[in-house]
Each structure stands twice: as structure tokens, then as C-alpha cells.
């Protein structure tokens, strides 16, 4: 069991990164956050990382809008390698990662999605759930494969959809569970308790 060396990719406020950091600092997760890379200059995740003295990079991913590809992808991989990352955590990273990055970190790229997959992949998943009229929503932590939000599922947590919910109310309720689900999935990974067999992720007893 080795301490995970986590590199986080994000585009937003970084609340999931914060939950992982909190789990590390409380001793609940055997990991180090060794770098944070963000494709949006000025995003909150960069400030949060710097506040904790974690190397934080704003790396442009142009000319693409929704994927990490080409020269930008090369720069991201190089930065992750420079910090000797062994686990890549997508935490609100608003781009599709492509095979080159996945092959650079085989079976070690995780994502969190704000819906109970396979329902509602893609963007604004909580709005999709609300519009559809589901009574239960939630979040999913999964390994990343070459599809969109389609990799093997590690952890899911559910929340009720309540009468009168707005998209932001539902998203906030889902995020509370995200902040438990990501540290939990990483704890299982750090403890070597995840065995992947095709689509199935078996959780070995602790
Ligand atoms: C989360 O809801 C995550 O599920 C989605 O983007 C949001 C990121 O939030 N993919 P944060 O930047 O971690 O606060």
C-alpha cells in the first residue's frame, strides 16, 4: 500500500479538491495532492490549491473547447509526470480526456459526475434529472474510459429530489454527497481494495 500521488484536473471552484485535501489532512486518506492543473485562468480551484501550497497551473487547452487534445494534452501529461503523479483525479474538469492521457496513467484516471450514471451523462446533469422528473438524483465516482461518463463505477451516492427544488438547490445537495464520495473512492483505491474486471469494480473487504 503506497501513498497515492494525486494530480487534480479541474475547471471550477475546487470544492471536490478541497474535500480530498480535507480527507488527507484528517488522516482519513493516505495520499498527497501533488499538483493541480486548471484550464480556466482565475478559477477558484487555483486559489484553493495555492492557499495550501500545492503547485497549481493554469494551462490553456485551446484551440479545443470541450476536449483535452493535441499540444495542450501533451503539456498536461508532461506536468503530471513532472510531479510523479500516479493517480489523476478529474474534479469538475469540463473537458473530455482522450486516449493519450488515459494510456499515460492506465486505470488510474477517476472522475466524479453529478448524476447516478448511466442516467444523465454530459453537462448540467442535475438539471437533466430535474427536467426529466426523477425523484432520486446523486453522484457517481468512476474510472475514466474512452467514452463520456461511461467508465466502470466505483461509488455512487443518492439524494432525494424535493418538491420546489431549483437546479442550484439540487446541485448543492448532490455536491454534499460528492464531497463524501470522492474521498471514499480514493480511500478504497489507496488501500488497494478495488479490482476492475470489465465493467465491474469489485470492492475487496478491508
Ligand atoms: C461537480 O458538481 C462535479 O460533479 C461536476 O462539476 C462540479 C465541480 O465542482 N463535474 P467543484 O469545482 O469541485 O466545486
CSV table of N, CA, C and O and ligand atoms in Angstrom, one decimal, residues 10-19 44-45 48 90-94 111-115 122 126 138-140 149 171 174-175 178-179 182, ligand 1:
chain,number,residue,atom,x,y,z
A,10,UNK,N,-9.1,20.4,-12.9
A,10,UNK,CA,-10.4,21.0,-12.6
A,10,UNK,C,-10.6,22.2,-13.4
A,10,UNK,O,-9.6,22.8,-14.0
A,11,UNK,N,-11.8,22.7,-13.4
A,11,UNK,CA,-12.1,23.9,-14.2
A,11,UNK,C,-12.9,24.9,-13.3
A,11,UNK,O,-13.3,26.0,-13.8
A,12,UNK,N,-13.3,24.5,-12.1
A,12,UNK,CA,-14.2,25.3,-11.3
A,12,UNK,C,-13.8,25.8,-10.0
A,12,UNK,O,-12.6,26.2,-9.8
A,13,UNK,N,-14.7,25.7,-9.0
A,13,UNK,CA,-14.4,26.2,-7.7
A,13,UNK,C,-13.5,25.4,-6.9
A,13,UNK,O,-12.9,25.8,-5.9
A,14,UNK,N,-13.4,24.1,-7.2
A,14,UNK,CA,-12.5,23.2,-6.5
A,14,UNK,C,-13.0,22.6,-5.2
A,14,UNK,O,-12.2,22.2,-4.3
A,15,UNK,N,-14.3,22.6,-5.0
A,15,UNK,CA,-14.8,22.1,-3.7
A,15,UNK,C,-14.5,20.6,-3.6
A,15,UNK,O,-14.3,20.1,-2.5
A,16,UNK,N,-14.5,19.9,-4.7
A,16,UNK,CA,-14.2,18.4,-4.6
A,16,UNK,C,-12.7,18.3,-4.2
A,16,UNK,O,-12.4,17.4,-3.4
A,17,UNK,N,-11.9,19.1,-4.8
A,17,UNK,CA,-10.5,19.0,-4.5
A,17,UNK,C,-10.3,19.3,-3.0
A,17,UNK,O,-9.5,18.6,-2.3
A,18,UNK,N,-11.1,20.3,-2.5
A,18,UNK,CA,-11.0,20.6,-1.1
A,18,UNK,C,-11.4,19.4,-0.2
A,18,UNK,O,-10.7,19.1,0.8
A,19,UNK,N,-12.4,18.7,-0.6
A,19,UNK,CA,-12.9,17.6,0.2
A,19,UNK,C,-11.8,16.5,0.3
A,19,UNK,O,-11.6,15.8,1.3
A,44,UNK,N,-11.5,29.2,-9.1
A,44,UNK,CA,-11.3,29.1,-7.6
A,44,UNK,C,-10.4,28.0,-7.2
A,44,UNK,O,-9.7,28.0,-6.2
A,45,UNK,N,-10.4,26.9,-8.0
A,45,UNK,CA,-9.6,25.7,-7.6
A,45,UNK,C,-8.1,26.1,-7.6
A,45,UNK,O,-7.4,25.6,-6.7
A,48,UNK,N,-7.5,27.9,-4.2
A,48,UNK,CA,-7.6,27.0,-3.1
A,48,UNK,C,-6.3,26.2,-3.0
A,48,UNK,O,-5.8,26.0,-1.9
A,90,UNK,N,-10.1,13.8,-11.9
A,90,UNK,CA,-10.9,14.9,-12.6
A,90,UNK,C,-11.9,15.4,-11.6
A,90,UNK,O,-12.8,14.6,-11.2
A,91,UNK,N,-11.8,16.6,-11.3
A,91,UNK,CA,-12.8,17.2,-10.2
A,91,UNK,C,-13.4,18.5,-10.8
A,91,UNK,O,-12.8,19.5,-10.7
A,92,UNK,N,-14.5,18.3,-11.6
A,92,UNK,CA,-15.1,19.4,-12.2
A,92,UNK,C,-14.3,19.9,-13.4
A,92,UNK,O,-14.3,21.1,-13.7
A,93,UNK,N,-13.6,18.9,-14.1
A,93,UNK,CA,-12.8,19.3,-15.3
A,93,UNK,C,-13.8,19.2,-16.5
A,93,UNK,O,-14.3,18.1,-16.8
A,94,UNK,N,-14.0,20.3,-17.2
A,94,UNK,CA,-15.1,20.4,-18.1
A,94,UNK,C,-14.6,20.0,-19.6
A,94,UNK,O,-15.1,20.6,-20.5
A,111,UNK,N,-13.1,10.1,-12.3
A,111,UNK,CA,-13.9,11.3,-12.5
A,111,UNK,C,-15.1,11.2,-11.5
A,111,UNK,O,-15.5,10.2,-11.1
A,112,UNK,N,-15.6,12.4,-11.2
A,112,UNK,CA,-16.9,12.5,-10.5
A,112,UNK,C,-17.9,13.1,-11.4
A,112,UNK,O,-17.6,14.1,-12.0
A,113,UNK,N,-19.1,12.5,-11.4
A,113,UNK,CA,-20.2,13.1,-12.2
A,113,UNK,C,-21.4,13.3,-11.4
A,113,UNK,O,-21.8,12.4,-10.5
A,114,UNK,N,-22.1,14.4,-11.5
A,114,UNK,CA,-23.2,14.8,-10.6
A,114,UNK,C,-24.5,14.1,-11.0
A,114,UNK,O,-25.6,14.8,-11.2
A,115,UNK,N,-24.5,12.8,-11.3
A,115,UNK,CA,-25.8,12.1,-11.6
A,115,UNK,C,-25.5,10.6,-11.3
A,115,UNK,O,-24.4,10.2,-11.1
A,122,UNK,N,-22.9,13.8,-19.4
A,122,UNK,CA,-22.8,15.1,-20.1
A,122,UNK,C,-22.9,16.2,-19.1
A,122,UNK,O,-22.9,16.0,-17.9
A,126,UNK,N,-27.6,17.6,-13.2
A,126,UNK,CA,-28.6,17.8,-12.2
A,126,UNK,C,-29.8,18.4,-12.8
A,126,UNK,O,-31.0,18.2,-12.4
A,138,UNK,N,-28.2,12.1,-7.7
A,138,UNK,CA,-27.0,11.7,-6.9
A,138,UNK,C,-25.7,11.9,-7.7
A,138,UNK,O,-25.7,12.8,-8.6
A,139,UNK,N,-24.7,11.2,-7.3
A,139,UNK,CA,-23.4,11.4,-7.9
A,139,UNK,C,-22.7,10.0,-8.1
A,139,UNK,O,-23.1,9.1,-7.4
A,140,UNK,N,-21.7,10.0,-9.0
A,140,UNK,CA,-21.0,8.8,-9.3
A,140,UNK,C,-19.5,9.1,-9.4
A,140,UNK,O,-19.1,10.0,-10.1
A,149,UNK,N,-18.4,9.8,-19.5
A,149,UNK,CA,-19.0,9.4,-18.3
A,149,UNK,C,-19.5,8.0,-18.3
A,149,UNK,O,-20.5,7.6,-17.8
A,171,UNK,N,-28.3,20.8,-7.1
A,171,UNK,CA,-26.8,20.7,-7.3
A,171,UNK,C,-26.1,20.7,-5.9
A,171,UNK,O,-25.2,20.0,-5.6
A,174,UNK,N,-26.5,17.5,-4.1
A,174,UNK,CA,-25.6,16.5,-4.7
A,174,UNK,C,-24.2,16.7,-4.3
A,174,UNK,O,-23.4,15.8,-4.0
A,175,UNK,N,-23.8,18.0,-4.3
A,175,UNK,CA,-22.3,18.3,-4.0
A,175,UNK,C,-22.0,17.8,-2.6
A,175,UNK,O,-20.9,17.4,-2.4
A,178,UNK,N,-21.0,14.4,-3.1
A,178,UNK,CA,-19.8,14.3,-3.9
A,178,UNK,C,-18.6,14.4,-2.9
A,178,UNK,O,-17.6,13.7,-3.1
A,179,UNK,N,-18.7,15.3,-1.9
A,179,UNK,CA,-17.6,15.5,-1.0
A,179,UNK,C,-17.3,14.4,-0.1
A,179,UNK,O,-16.3,14.3,0.6
A,182,UNK,N,-16.0,11.2,-3.2
A,182,UNK,CA,-14.6,11.1,-3.8
A,182,UNK,C,-13.6,10.7,-2.9
A,182,UNK,O,-12.8,9.7,-3.2
B,1,LIG,C1,-19.2,19.0,-9.5
B,1,LIG,O1,-20.6,19.1,-9.4
B,1,LIG,C2,-18.8,17.8,-10.4
B,1,LIG,O2,-19.6,16.7,-10.2
B,1,LIG,C3,-19.0,18.4,-11.8
B,1,LIG,O3,-18.5,19.7,-11.7
B,1,LIG,C4,-18.7,20.2,-10.3
B,1,LIG,C5,-17.4,20.7,-9.8
B,1,LIG,O4,-17.4,21.3,-8.6
B,1,LIG,N1,-18.4,17.6,-12.8
B,1,LIG,P1,-16.1,21.7,-7.8
B,1,LIG,O5,-15.2,22.5,-8.8
B,1,LIG,O6,-15.4,20.5,-7.3
B,1,LIG,O7,-16.6,22.6,-6.7
